[in-house]
Short mmCIF file of C-alpha atoms and ligand atoms in Angstrom, two decimals:
data_model
loop_
_atom_site.label_atom_id
_atom_site.label_comp_id
_atom_site.label_asym_id
_atom_site.label_seq_id
_atom_site.Cartn_x
_atom_site.Cartn_y
_atom_site.Cartn_z
CA ALA P 1 63.38 -4.31 26.94
CA LEU P 2 59.82 -5.31 26.22
CA TRP P 3 61.06 -8.27 24.25
CA LYS P 4 63.28 -9.25 27.12
CA ALA P 5 60.45 -9.00 29.60
CA ARG P 6 58.32 -11.22 27.43
CA ARG P 7 61.11 -13.66 27.00
CA ARG P 8 61.53 -13.88 30.71
CA SER P 9 57.95 -14.76 31.39
CA LEU P 10 57.80 -17.64 28.96
CA GLU P 11 56.09 -20.74 30.29
CA PRO P 12 56.78 -24.14 28.78
CA PRO P 13 53.88 -25.42 26.67
CA CYS P 14 51.49 -27.30 28.87
CA LEU P 15 49.70 -30.46 27.93
CA PRO P 16 46.08 -29.33 27.80
CA CYS P 17 44.08 -32.42 28.13
CA LEU P 18 45.08 -34.64 30.99
CA PRO P 19 42.22 -37.08 30.85
CA LEU P 20 43.30 -37.93 27.33
CA ILE P 21 46.93 -38.36 28.32
CA GLY P 22 45.78 -40.21 31.40
CA SER P 23 43.87 -42.68 29.32
CA LEU P 24 46.76 -43.19 26.93
CA LEU P 25 49.04 -43.79 29.82
CA SER P 26 48.58 -46.93 31.75
CA LEU P 27 51.35 -49.18 32.80
CA GLY P 28 50.00 -52.19 31.02
CA GLY P 29 48.96 -50.14 27.99
CA PRO P 30 50.57 -49.91 24.60
CA HIS P 31 52.55 -46.78 25.48
CA PRO P 32 54.98 -46.94 28.35
CA PRO P 33 55.26 -43.43 29.83
CA HIS P 34 58.70 -42.63 28.42
CA VAL P 35 57.62 -43.57 24.90
CA LEU P 36 54.44 -41.52 25.09
CA PHE P 37 56.36 -38.53 26.47
CA LYS P 38 58.82 -38.83 23.62
CA GLU P 39 56.02 -38.88 21.03
CA LEU P 40 54.35 -35.81 22.56
CA GLN P 41 57.35 -33.71 21.54
CA ALA P 42 56.01 -33.64 18.00
CA LYS P 43 53.15 -31.49 19.23
CA TYR P 44 54.53 -29.61 22.24
CA GLY P 45 58.26 -29.30 21.55
CA ALA P 46 61.10 -30.96 23.43
CA THR P 47 60.39 -29.27 26.78
CA TYR P 48 56.83 -29.08 28.02
CA SER P 49 54.92 -29.26 31.25
CA LEU P 50 52.08 -31.11 32.87
CA LYS P 51 50.06 -29.51 35.64
CA LEU P 52 48.36 -31.67 38.16
CA GLY P 53 46.66 -29.75 40.91
CA SER P 54 49.43 -28.11 42.87
CA ASN P 55 52.16 -30.25 41.32
CA LYS P 56 53.86 -29.06 38.22
CA VAL P 57 56.09 -31.37 36.22
CA ILE P 58 58.43 -30.32 33.42
CA MET P 59 59.38 -32.98 30.94
CA VAL P 60 62.77 -32.53 29.24
CA ASN P 61 63.39 -34.54 26.07
CA HIS P 62 66.48 -32.95 24.52
CA HIS P 63 70.08 -33.20 25.67
CA ILE P 64 70.75 -29.45 25.68
CA HIS P 65 68.05 -28.78 28.24
CA ALA P 66 68.90 -32.00 30.07
CA LYS P 67 72.47 -30.83 30.58
CA GLU P 68 71.34 -27.38 31.63
CA VAL P 69 69.26 -29.03 34.36
CA LEU P 70 71.80 -31.64 35.46
CA LEU P 71 75.10 -29.82 34.96
CA LYS P 72 74.91 -26.06 34.43
CA LYS P 73 72.18 -25.62 37.05
CA GLY P 74 72.84 -28.93 38.74
CA LYS P 75 72.71 -27.53 42.28
CA ILE P 76 69.43 -25.72 41.67
CA PHE P 77 67.82 -28.89 40.33
CA ALA P 78 69.34 -31.29 42.85
CA GLY P 79 66.20 -31.59 45.00
CA ARG P 80 64.06 -34.69 45.39
CA SER P 81 60.41 -34.90 46.29
CA ARG P 82 59.21 -36.87 49.24
CA THR P 83 56.45 -39.37 48.88
CA VAL P 84 54.64 -41.64 51.30
CA THR P 85 56.79 -44.60 50.35
CA THR P 86 60.15 -42.86 50.30
CA ASP P 87 59.42 -41.64 53.83
CA VAL P 88 58.68 -45.19 54.95
CA LEU P 89 61.69 -46.53 53.11
CA THR P 90 64.28 -44.01 54.22
CA ARG P 91 63.09 -42.91 57.68
CA ASN P 92 61.96 -39.57 56.27
CA GLY P 93 64.61 -39.00 53.66
CA LYS P 94 67.79 -40.18 55.39
CA GLY P 95 69.16 -42.08 52.41
CA ILE P 96 70.93 -40.67 49.39
CA ALA P 97 68.75 -41.43 46.39
CA PHE P 98 65.63 -39.91 47.96
CA GLY P 99 67.28 -37.50 50.36
CA ASP P 100 66.61 -33.85 49.59
CA TYR P 101 69.56 -31.56 48.93
CA SER P 102 71.11 -30.31 52.20
CA ALA P 103 74.46 -30.00 53.96
CA THR P 104 73.95 -33.39 55.58
CA TRP P 105 73.02 -34.97 52.25
CA LYS P 106 76.13 -33.54 50.56
CA PHE P 107 78.39 -34.81 53.32
CA HIS P 108 76.68 -38.16 53.29
CA ARG P 109 76.97 -38.58 49.53
CA LYS P 110 80.64 -37.62 49.63
CA ILE P 111 81.42 -40.28 52.23
CA VAL P 112 79.62 -42.98 50.31
CA HIS P 113 81.24 -41.90 47.07
CA GLY P 114 84.67 -42.14 48.70
CA ALA P 115 83.92 -45.55 50.16
CA LEU P 116 82.67 -46.87 46.82
CA SER P 117 85.65 -45.61 44.87
CA MET P 118 87.90 -47.35 47.34
CA PHE P 119 86.36 -50.59 46.12
CA GLY P 120 86.07 -49.34 42.57
CA GLU P 121 88.23 -49.63 39.52
CA GLY P 122 91.87 -50.30 40.12
CA SER P 123 91.30 -51.95 43.45
CA ALA P 124 91.47 -55.69 43.51
CA SER P 125 88.98 -56.84 46.09
CA ILE P 126 85.63 -56.02 44.54
CA GLU P 127 86.94 -57.28 41.23
CA ASN P 128 87.68 -60.63 42.84
CA ILE P 129 84.23 -60.76 44.36
CA VAL P 130 82.59 -60.11 41.00
CA CYS P 131 84.84 -62.64 39.27
CA ALA P 132 83.98 -65.30 41.83
CA GLU P 133 80.26 -64.69 41.34
CA ALA P 134 80.68 -64.82 37.56
CA GLN P 135 82.52 -68.14 37.85
CA SER P 136 79.85 -69.65 40.01
CA LEU P 137 77.18 -68.50 37.55
CA CYS P 138 79.15 -70.20 34.77
CA THR P 139 79.33 -73.43 36.75
CA LEU P 140 75.57 -73.42 36.99
CA MET P 141 75.25 -72.72 33.28
CA SER P 142 77.65 -75.58 32.52
CA GLU P 143 75.53 -77.99 34.52
CA ALA P 144 72.43 -76.92 32.64
CA SER P 145 74.30 -77.14 29.36
CA ALA P 146 75.59 -80.63 30.10
CA ALA P 147 72.04 -81.76 30.85
CA ASP P 148 70.81 -80.04 27.69
CA LEU P 149 68.56 -77.77 29.76
CA SER P 150 67.64 -74.15 29.16
CA LEU P 151 67.78 -71.61 31.97
CA ASP P 152 65.82 -68.57 33.03
CA LEU P 153 68.90 -66.57 33.99
CA SER P 154 66.91 -63.92 35.82
CA PRO P 155 66.93 -65.37 39.36
CA GLU P 156 70.54 -66.49 38.98
CA LEU P 157 71.68 -63.05 37.90
CA THR P 158 69.73 -61.44 40.74
CA ARG P 159 71.45 -63.77 43.18
CA ALA P 160 74.90 -63.08 41.77
CA VAL P 161 74.45 -59.30 41.76
CA THR P 162 72.92 -59.35 45.26
CA ASN P 163 75.92 -61.27 46.52
CA VAL P 164 78.26 -58.63 45.11
CA ILE P 165 76.35 -55.92 46.96
CA CYS P 166 76.33 -57.99 50.18
CA ALA P 167 80.08 -58.41 49.96
CA LEU P 168 80.53 -54.70 49.32
CA CYS P 169 78.28 -53.56 52.16
CA PHE P 170 79.01 -56.12 54.85
CA HIS P 171 81.63 -58.52 53.49
CA SER P 172 79.32 -61.45 53.70
CA SER P 173 78.64 -63.84 50.92
CA TYR P 174 75.83 -66.34 50.84
CA SER P 175 75.39 -69.70 49.25
CA ARG P 176 72.19 -70.69 47.49
CA GLY P 177 69.34 -71.45 49.81
CA ASP P 178 70.74 -69.58 52.83
CA PRO P 179 67.62 -68.41 54.70
CA GLU P 180 68.98 -64.93 55.43
CA PHE P 181 69.83 -64.53 51.77
CA GLU P 182 66.45 -65.78 50.58
CA ALA P 183 64.74 -63.33 52.92
CA MET P 184 66.86 -60.56 51.51
CA LEU P 185 66.00 -61.43 47.91
CA HIS P 186 62.35 -61.50 48.80
CA TYR P 187 62.14 -58.19 50.62
CA SER P 188 64.36 -56.41 48.09
CA GLN P 189 61.94 -57.26 45.34
CA GLY P 190 59.00 -56.03 47.39
CA ILE P 191 60.72 -52.74 48.09
CA VAL P 192 61.85 -52.02 44.55
CA ASP P 193 58.40 -52.81 43.14
CA THR P 194 56.46 -50.57 45.46
CA VAL P 195 58.84 -47.63 45.54
CA ALA P 196 59.13 -47.40 41.79
CA LYS P 197 55.35 -47.49 41.45
CA ASP P 198 54.95 -44.74 43.98
CA ILE P 199 57.51 -42.52 42.27
CA LEU P 200 55.54 -42.82 39.07
CA VAL P 201 52.35 -41.95 40.90
CA ASP P 202 54.07 -38.93 42.41
CA ILE P 203 54.77 -37.61 38.92
CA PHE P 204 51.66 -38.95 37.23
CA PRO P 205 48.97 -39.15 39.93
CA TRP P 206 46.27 -40.17 37.50
CA LEU P 207 48.00 -43.51 37.05
CA GLN P 208 46.36 -44.59 40.33
CA ILE P 209 48.36 -47.76 40.44
CA PHE P 210 49.29 -47.58 44.06
CA PRO P 211 46.70 -49.27 46.25
CA ASN P 212 46.90 -49.44 50.01
CA LYS P 213 47.99 -53.03 49.99
CA ASP P 214 51.21 -51.96 48.28
CA LEU P 215 51.94 -49.73 51.24
CA GLN P 216 51.27 -52.63 53.62
CA ARG P 217 53.63 -54.81 51.65
CA LEU P 218 56.28 -52.11 51.65
CA LYS P 219 56.04 -51.64 55.42
CA HIS P 220 56.39 -55.36 55.92
CA CYS P 221 59.43 -55.62 53.63
CA VAL P 222 61.05 -52.57 55.19
CA SER P 223 60.66 -53.99 58.69
CA ILE P 224 62.38 -57.23 57.65
CA ARG P 225 65.10 -55.26 55.92
CA ASP P 226 65.63 -53.05 58.95
CA GLN P 227 66.02 -56.00 61.30
CA LEU P 228 68.71 -57.45 59.08
CA LEU P 229 70.49 -54.13 58.60
CA GLN P 230 70.39 -53.46 62.33
CA LYS P 231 71.90 -56.86 63.03
CA LYS P 232 74.75 -56.24 60.58
CA TYR P 233 75.26 -52.77 62.00
CA ASP P 234 75.46 -54.02 65.58
CA GLU P 235 77.96 -56.69 64.57
CA HIS P 236 80.09 -54.09 62.83
CA LYS P 237 79.98 -51.71 65.77
CA ALA P 238 81.00 -54.51 68.10
CA ASP P 239 84.19 -55.38 66.26
CA TYR P 240 84.94 -52.03 64.68
CA SER P 241 88.56 -50.93 64.43
CA ASP P 242 89.94 -47.66 63.09
CA HIS P 243 92.65 -49.56 61.28
CA VAL P 244 90.74 -52.04 59.16
CA GLN P 245 88.12 -51.19 56.64
CA ARG P 246 86.41 -54.34 55.53
CA ASP P 247 83.41 -52.92 53.75
CA LEU P 248 81.07 -50.00 53.22
CA LEU P 249 79.59 -50.23 56.73
CA ASP P 250 83.08 -49.88 58.23
CA ALA P 251 83.73 -46.89 55.99
CA LEU P 252 80.51 -45.23 57.09
CA LEU P 253 81.17 -45.93 60.74
CA ARG P 254 84.61 -44.43 60.47
CA ALA P 255 83.31 -41.29 58.74
CA LYS P 256 80.61 -40.91 61.35
CA ARG P 257 83.09 -41.24 64.19
CA SER P 258 85.60 -38.85 62.76
CA ALA P 259 82.87 -36.29 62.10
CA GLU P 260 81.81 -36.59 65.72
CA ASN P 261 85.35 -36.20 67.04
CA ASN P 262 86.33 -33.47 64.69
CA ASN P 263 84.16 -30.45 64.30
CA THR P 264 86.05 -28.84 61.44
CA ALA P 265 83.95 -27.12 58.82
CA GLU P 266 85.03 -29.62 56.20
CA LEU P 267 83.81 -32.61 58.06
CA SER P 268 80.81 -31.12 59.71
CA ALA P 269 77.59 -32.61 58.44
CA GLY P 270 75.43 -29.82 59.76
CA PRO P 271 73.13 -30.15 62.71
CA GLY P 272 72.95 -33.72 63.90
CA GLY P 273 75.68 -35.07 61.63
CA LEU P 274 75.31 -38.59 60.36
CA SER P 275 72.91 -40.47 62.56
CA ASP P 276 72.69 -44.25 62.87
CA ASP P 277 69.62 -43.99 60.70
CA HIS P 278 71.66 -42.34 57.95
CA VAL P 279 74.16 -45.17 57.99
CA LEU P 280 71.48 -47.84 57.84
CA MET P 281 69.50 -46.09 55.14
CA THR P 282 72.60 -45.74 52.97
CA VAL P 283 73.02 -49.46 52.88
CA GLY P 284 69.31 -49.84 52.12
CA ASP P 285 69.76 -47.40 49.24
CA ILE P 286 72.66 -49.27 47.76
CA PHE P 287 70.61 -52.45 47.71
CA ALA P 288 67.58 -50.76 46.21
CA ALA P 289 69.61 -48.89 43.57
CA GLY P 290 72.24 -51.50 42.82
CA VAL P 291 70.57 -54.86 42.37
CA GLU P 292 67.58 -54.57 40.08
CA THR P 293 69.29 -52.06 37.77
CA THR P 294 72.41 -54.12 37.16
CA THR P 295 70.50 -57.40 36.87
CA THR P 296 68.12 -55.89 34.33
CA MET P 297 70.95 -54.56 32.18
CA LEU P 298 72.55 -58.00 32.18
CA LYS P 299 69.27 -59.53 31.05
CA TRP P 300 68.95 -57.01 28.22
CA ALA P 301 72.52 -57.63 27.16
CA VAL P 302 71.97 -61.39 26.99
CA ALA P 303 68.71 -60.92 25.06
CA TYR P 304 70.43 -58.74 22.46
CA LEU P 305 73.39 -61.10 22.22
CA ILE P 306 71.01 -63.98 21.49
CA HIS P 307 69.64 -61.90 18.63
CA GLN P 308 73.11 -61.28 17.24
CA PRO P 309 75.20 -64.47 16.93
CA GLN P 310 77.60 -62.56 14.71
CA LEU P 311 78.28 -60.07 17.48
CA GLN P 312 78.86 -62.88 19.98
CA LYS P 313 81.38 -64.34 17.58
CA GLN P 314 83.18 -60.99 17.29
CA ILE P 315 83.37 -60.61 21.05
CA GLN P 316 84.54 -64.22 21.42
CA ASP P 317 87.27 -63.71 18.82
CA GLU P 318 88.37 -60.66 20.76
CA LEU P 319 88.36 -62.69 23.98
CA ASP P 320 90.29 -65.56 22.42
CA ARG P 321 92.92 -63.15 21.13
CA THR P 322 93.43 -61.16 24.31
CA VAL P 323 92.48 -63.47 27.17
CA GLY P 324 92.66 -66.97 25.71
CA LEU P 325 91.33 -70.02 27.51
CA GLU P 326 93.79 -70.39 30.34
CA ARG P 327 92.62 -67.58 32.59
CA ALA P 328 89.45 -65.64 33.34
CA PRO P 329 88.90 -62.12 31.96
CA GLN P 330 89.94 -59.29 34.28
CA LEU P 331 89.28 -55.58 34.43
CA LYS P 332 92.67 -54.88 32.92
CA ASP P 333 91.44 -56.52 29.70
CA ARG P 334 88.74 -53.91 29.30
CA GLY P 335 90.85 -51.72 27.02
CA SER P 336 91.56 -54.63 24.68
CA LEU P 337 87.95 -55.74 24.28
CA PRO P 338 86.38 -52.82 22.41
CA TYR P 339 83.54 -54.88 20.90
CA LEU P 340 82.34 -55.98 24.32
CA GLU P 341 82.61 -52.46 25.72
CA ALA P 342 80.74 -51.06 22.71
CA THR P 343 78.04 -53.68 23.22
CA ILE P 344 77.62 -52.67 26.86
CA ARG P 345 77.37 -48.99 25.88
CA GLU P 346 74.81 -49.79 23.21
CA VAL P 347 72.67 -51.83 25.62
CA LEU P 348 72.71 -48.90 28.05
CA ARG P 349 71.66 -46.61 25.20
CA ILE P 350 68.88 -48.62 23.64
CA ARG P 351 67.30 -49.89 26.89
CA PRO P 352 68.19 -47.39 29.63
CA VAL P 353 67.09 -49.05 32.81
CA ALA P 354 65.85 -45.80 34.37
CA PRO P 355 64.40 -44.08 31.28
CA LEU P 356 63.05 -41.16 33.32
CA LEU P 357 65.96 -41.06 35.81
CA VAL P 358 64.66 -40.24 39.29
CA PRO P 359 62.65 -36.99 39.26
CA HIS P 360 64.57 -33.86 40.24
CA VAL P 361 63.03 -30.86 42.03
CA ALA P 362 63.89 -27.17 41.54
CA LEU P 363 65.14 -25.76 44.86
CA SER P 364 64.51 -22.12 43.86
CA ASP P 365 62.91 -20.11 41.05
CA THR P 366 65.01 -20.61 37.93
CA SER P 367 64.75 -21.33 34.22
CA ILE P 368 65.38 -23.98 31.58
CA GLY P 369 66.33 -22.35 28.28
CA ASP P 370 63.82 -19.54 27.89
CA PHE P 371 61.27 -21.14 30.15
CA ASN P 372 60.52 -20.06 33.68
CA VAL P 373 60.59 -22.67 36.36
CA THR P 374 59.21 -22.01 39.81
CA LYS P 375 60.59 -23.42 43.03
CA GLY P 376 59.24 -26.86 43.82
CA THR P 377 58.63 -27.88 40.20
CA ARG P 378 59.48 -31.51 39.48
CA VAL P 379 61.73 -32.02 36.48
CA VAL P 380 61.78 -35.31 34.64
CA ILE P 381 64.64 -35.97 32.24
CA ASN P 382 63.44 -38.36 29.57
CA VAL P 383 66.64 -40.25 28.83
CA TRP P 384 64.64 -42.47 26.51
CA SER P 385 64.12 -39.45 24.22
CA LEU P 386 67.81 -38.53 24.44
CA HIS P 387 68.87 -42.05 23.54
CA HIS P 388 66.38 -42.41 20.68
CA ASP P 389 66.80 -38.97 19.10
CA PRO P 390 67.15 -39.67 15.35
CA GLU P 391 69.22 -36.48 14.93
CA GLU P 392 71.82 -37.96 17.24
CA TRP P 393 71.45 -41.69 16.65
CA PRO P 394 70.71 -42.85 13.09
CA ASN P 395 68.18 -45.72 13.21
CA PRO P 396 67.76 -45.33 16.96
CA GLU P 397 65.79 -48.58 17.40
CA SER P 398 68.49 -50.61 15.72
CA PHE P 399 71.04 -52.29 18.00
CA GLU P 400 74.45 -51.32 16.61
CA PRO P 401 77.39 -51.48 19.02
CA ALA P 402 79.65 -50.25 16.21
CA ARG P 403 78.28 -46.74 16.84
CA PHE P 404 80.59 -46.65 19.82
CA LEU P 405 83.70 -47.72 17.93
CA ASN P 406 86.15 -45.48 16.11
CA SER P 407 86.61 -45.83 12.36
CA ASP P 408 89.01 -48.78 12.44
CA ALA P 409 87.16 -50.45 15.34
CA SER P 410 90.26 -50.31 17.52
CA GLY P 411 88.96 -47.95 20.18
CA LEU P 412 85.84 -46.56 21.80
CA VAL P 413 83.99 -43.29 21.32
CA ILE P 414 80.82 -41.66 22.64
CA PRO P 415 79.47 -40.41 19.32
CA SER P 416 76.81 -38.04 20.69
CA PRO P 417 76.33 -35.79 23.72
CA SER P 418 72.79 -37.19 23.92
CA TYR P 419 73.82 -40.11 26.13
CA LEU P 420 73.16 -40.22 29.88
CA PRO P 421 72.47 -43.78 31.07
CA PHE P 422 73.66 -42.95 34.60
CA GLY P 423 72.56 -39.30 34.68
CA VAL P 424 75.25 -36.67 35.31
CA GLY P 425 76.09 -33.95 37.84
CA GLN P 426 75.09 -33.66 41.50
CA ARG P 427 72.82 -36.70 41.35
CA VAL P 428 74.82 -38.90 39.00
CA CYS P 429 74.53 -42.60 39.79
CA LEU P 430 76.83 -43.45 42.68
CA GLY P 431 77.32 -46.97 41.42
CA GLU P 432 78.33 -46.19 37.84
CA ALA P 433 81.87 -47.58 38.11
CA LEU P 434 80.70 -50.64 40.00
CA ALA P 435 77.86 -51.31 37.55
CA LYS P 436 80.16 -51.03 34.54
CA MET P 437 82.64 -53.34 36.20
CA GLU P 438 79.94 -55.92 36.85
CA LEU P 439 78.56 -55.74 33.32
CA PHE P 440 82.01 -56.21 31.87
CA LEU P 441 83.12 -59.06 34.12
CA PHE P 442 79.87 -61.04 33.98
CA LEU P 443 79.50 -60.77 30.22
CA SER P 444 83.13 -61.45 29.39
CA THR P 445 83.24 -64.47 31.68
CA ILE P 446 80.04 -65.90 30.20
CA LEU P 447 81.02 -65.30 26.58
CA GLN P 448 84.47 -66.72 27.05
CA ARG P 449 82.82 -70.04 27.79
CA PHE P 450 79.41 -70.09 26.16
CA THR P 451 77.57 -69.22 23.02
CA LEU P 452 74.11 -68.04 23.96
CA THR P 453 71.06 -69.13 22.01
CA ALA P 454 67.30 -69.26 22.50
CA ARG P 455 65.79 -72.47 23.85
CA PRO P 456 65.32 -74.80 20.90
CA GLY P 457 61.85 -74.25 19.50
CA ASP P 458 61.43 -70.88 21.27
CA PRO P 459 61.23 -67.59 19.39
CA LEU P 460 64.07 -65.14 20.07
CA PRO P 461 63.60 -63.14 23.31
CA SER P 462 61.28 -60.16 22.97
CA LEU P 463 63.12 -56.85 22.87
CA GLU P 464 60.09 -54.79 23.85
CA GLY P 465 60.46 -53.47 27.35
CA LYS P 466 57.82 -53.89 30.00
CA PHE P 467 57.71 -50.71 32.01
CA GLY P 468 57.15 -51.26 35.68
CA VAL P 469 59.83 -50.85 38.19
CA VAL P 470 62.57 -50.44 35.67
CA LEU P 471 62.39 -51.14 31.98
CA GLN P 472 62.34 -54.96 32.01
CA PRO P 473 62.77 -57.53 29.27
CA PRO P 474 60.01 -60.16 29.34
CA LYS P 475 61.04 -63.56 30.66
CA TYR P 476 63.04 -65.77 28.30
CA TYR P 477 65.12 -68.97 28.47
CA VAL P 478 68.75 -69.24 27.49
CA HIS P 479 70.31 -72.27 25.95
CA ALA P 480 74.02 -71.98 26.64
CA LEU P 481 76.33 -74.02 24.41
CA LEU P 482 79.77 -74.74 25.78
CA ARG P 483 82.33 -73.40 23.32
CA PRO P 484 84.80 -75.76 21.65
CA GLY P 485 87.92 -76.10 23.74
CA TRP P 486 86.09 -75.68 27.04
CA GLU P 487 85.33 -79.29 27.84
CA ARG P 488 88.71 -79.79 29.40
CA HIS P 489 88.14 -76.84 31.73
CA GLU P 490 85.00 -78.35 33.17
CA ASP P 491 84.89 -78.76 36.95
CA LYS P 492 87.73 -76.36 37.32
CA SER P 493 87.26 -72.71 38.06
CA LEU P 494 89.65 -70.38 36.34
CA ASN P 495 91.72 -68.12 38.49
CA PRO P 496 92.01 -64.58 37.23
C1 HEM A 501 73.53 -50.62 35.11
C2 HEM A 501 73.25 -50.27 36.33
C3 HEM A 501 72.81 -48.92 36.80
C4 HEM A 501 72.21 -47.89 36.11
C5 HEM A 501 71.84 -47.84 34.62
C6 HEM A 501 71.98 -46.81 37.06
C7 HEM A 501 71.40 -45.60 36.75
C8 HEM A 501 71.09 -44.62 37.68
C9 HEM A 501 70.36 -43.41 37.37
C10 HEM A 501 69.82 -43.03 36.00
C11 HEM A 501 70.22 -42.70 38.53
C12 HEM A 501 69.45 -41.37 38.75
C13 HEM A 501 70.24 -40.17 38.35
C14 HEM A 501 69.43 -38.91 38.56
O1 HEM A 501 68.49 -38.87 39.36
O2 HEM A 501 69.71 -37.92 37.87
C15 HEM A 501 70.91 -43.45 39.58
C16 HEM A 501 71.01 -43.05 40.89
C17 HEM A 501 71.65 -43.78 41.87
N1 HEM A 501 72.31 -44.98 41.71
FE1 HEM A 501 72.48 -46.05 39.99
N2 HEM A 501 72.44 -47.20 38.30
C18 HEM A 501 72.97 -48.46 38.18
C19 HEM A 501 73.57 -49.21 39.18
C20 HEM A 501 73.82 -48.76 40.46
C21 HEM A 501 74.58 -49.48 41.46
C22 HEM A 501 75.29 -50.84 41.26
C23 HEM A 501 74.54 -48.74 42.60
C24 HEM A 501 75.15 -49.08 43.94
C25 HEM A 501 76.30 -48.88 44.35
C26 HEM A 501 73.78 -47.52 42.31
C27 HEM A 501 73.54 -46.50 43.22
C28 HEM A 501 72.82 -45.35 42.95
C29 HEM A 501 72.48 -44.34 43.95
C30 HEM A 501 72.84 -44.37 45.43
C31 HEM A 501 71.75 -43.35 43.27
C32 HEM A 501 71.15 -42.07 43.87
C33 HEM A 501 72.07 -40.89 43.63
C34 HEM A 501 71.50 -39.58 44.16
O3 HEM A 501 70.28 -39.40 44.19
O4 HEM A 501 72.31 -38.71 44.57
N3 HEM A 501 73.37 -47.57 41.01
N4 HEM A 501 71.42 -44.61 39.03
#
């Protein structure tokens, strides 16, 4: 009994010397936070804590504890903390990503999940939207290739991915240079930058990287965003019909109306239901969570492909065999392109875009393994540690898509439970299916046509991440070479 009592009162080892950690940790410094927190395991074990005034943070670096937090005790750890910026961004927590766990939040998440799966795998429309964006990106790359120019793909990928999200949320698509679209690109960047900084400061206050002018910038960007969202919302309300669902806004409007007309327990969202603010903030969330992440993963994938011409060749052989040159790749080809799928999985492993997920908060007193956890504690899952655990991933820093292939390379596997690029459980990424679809369609469409190389005379792209908003590859230029056999397809877009 004594032993049990002792066991129960175990506290995770606490980092003793914050000024030291604080000085090691600076965003521009040699150790991005996730790397430093991985290294500290050697001294403190895989689960340890940091205490900062009244805030306590537990850092989880091993998959067993990570799954206890996210799955086994997923509801207990489903909370989020509020910060100054998330309150500004989400009208005091009315979105999903930063909304605290509640009846309204659960209802809200369920509606959005349903609406997204409607557009998800198996359904044609979003696939067509993504394919069209991929084709238009390829046209641009062809023009550059014909003029022997190299491209910074970053803004082009951002534009393409933003257009997909615009189509999904309010069935509008924009051409280059459209003022509304340019405004959107601009404010989105401002929002993602400031919010991500503030989340880091919430967990690691000593970083002190969040000056007042960031808050000013955020407020400005949010007000521009809100005007645009309000305009779209008003338009949707004006021509809403119960019988047509054109996009996510329609789906949310319908859910809101049926909840209002129907007070059954199942549909009830708790006091207040879904307000107009909730609907607007959902769309804001999808933009904030869906653009930068997907774009960044595409940039990492291209950077790694440039490093591995052999891998490009393997994927292209696969494409030539299954898709050929006469049509564009489609989602249904996914099962017959294992090398490409394995490459996507490996990119998500080696450079997880959200290496610390979004911090979770314990909603009541609980435990992780033998360690006590008190209500209100923030829990950070270090996915970087999970994905670079040498026990689970031999040579973790080496980029080897074949890890995800079965022994005769004919099918896919997930070789370790230490793999959570989208999180798991109550707070799992809502856009996982959409993001995977985009990665597959963009990369297959590009590789069908082009071989990607560095700009002549340039070194290969750096594979070191810059930690800021998300884990970003430094800027690089791509020299895209049209593949043999493609000349005759020029000026003609392929239909899926
Ligand atoms: C490759 C691209 C993406 C990656 C790697 C990614 C990863 C993640 C991760 C790690 C989380 C946090 C999980 C947690 O807190 O435990 C998350 C949350 C979220 N993601 Fe994604 N994401 C991606 C794309 C998208 C897209 C395209 C959308 C839009 C539809 C999206 C919408 C969301 C939302 C709404 C949340 C908040 C969920 C919640 O708090 O309940 N994500 N994502």
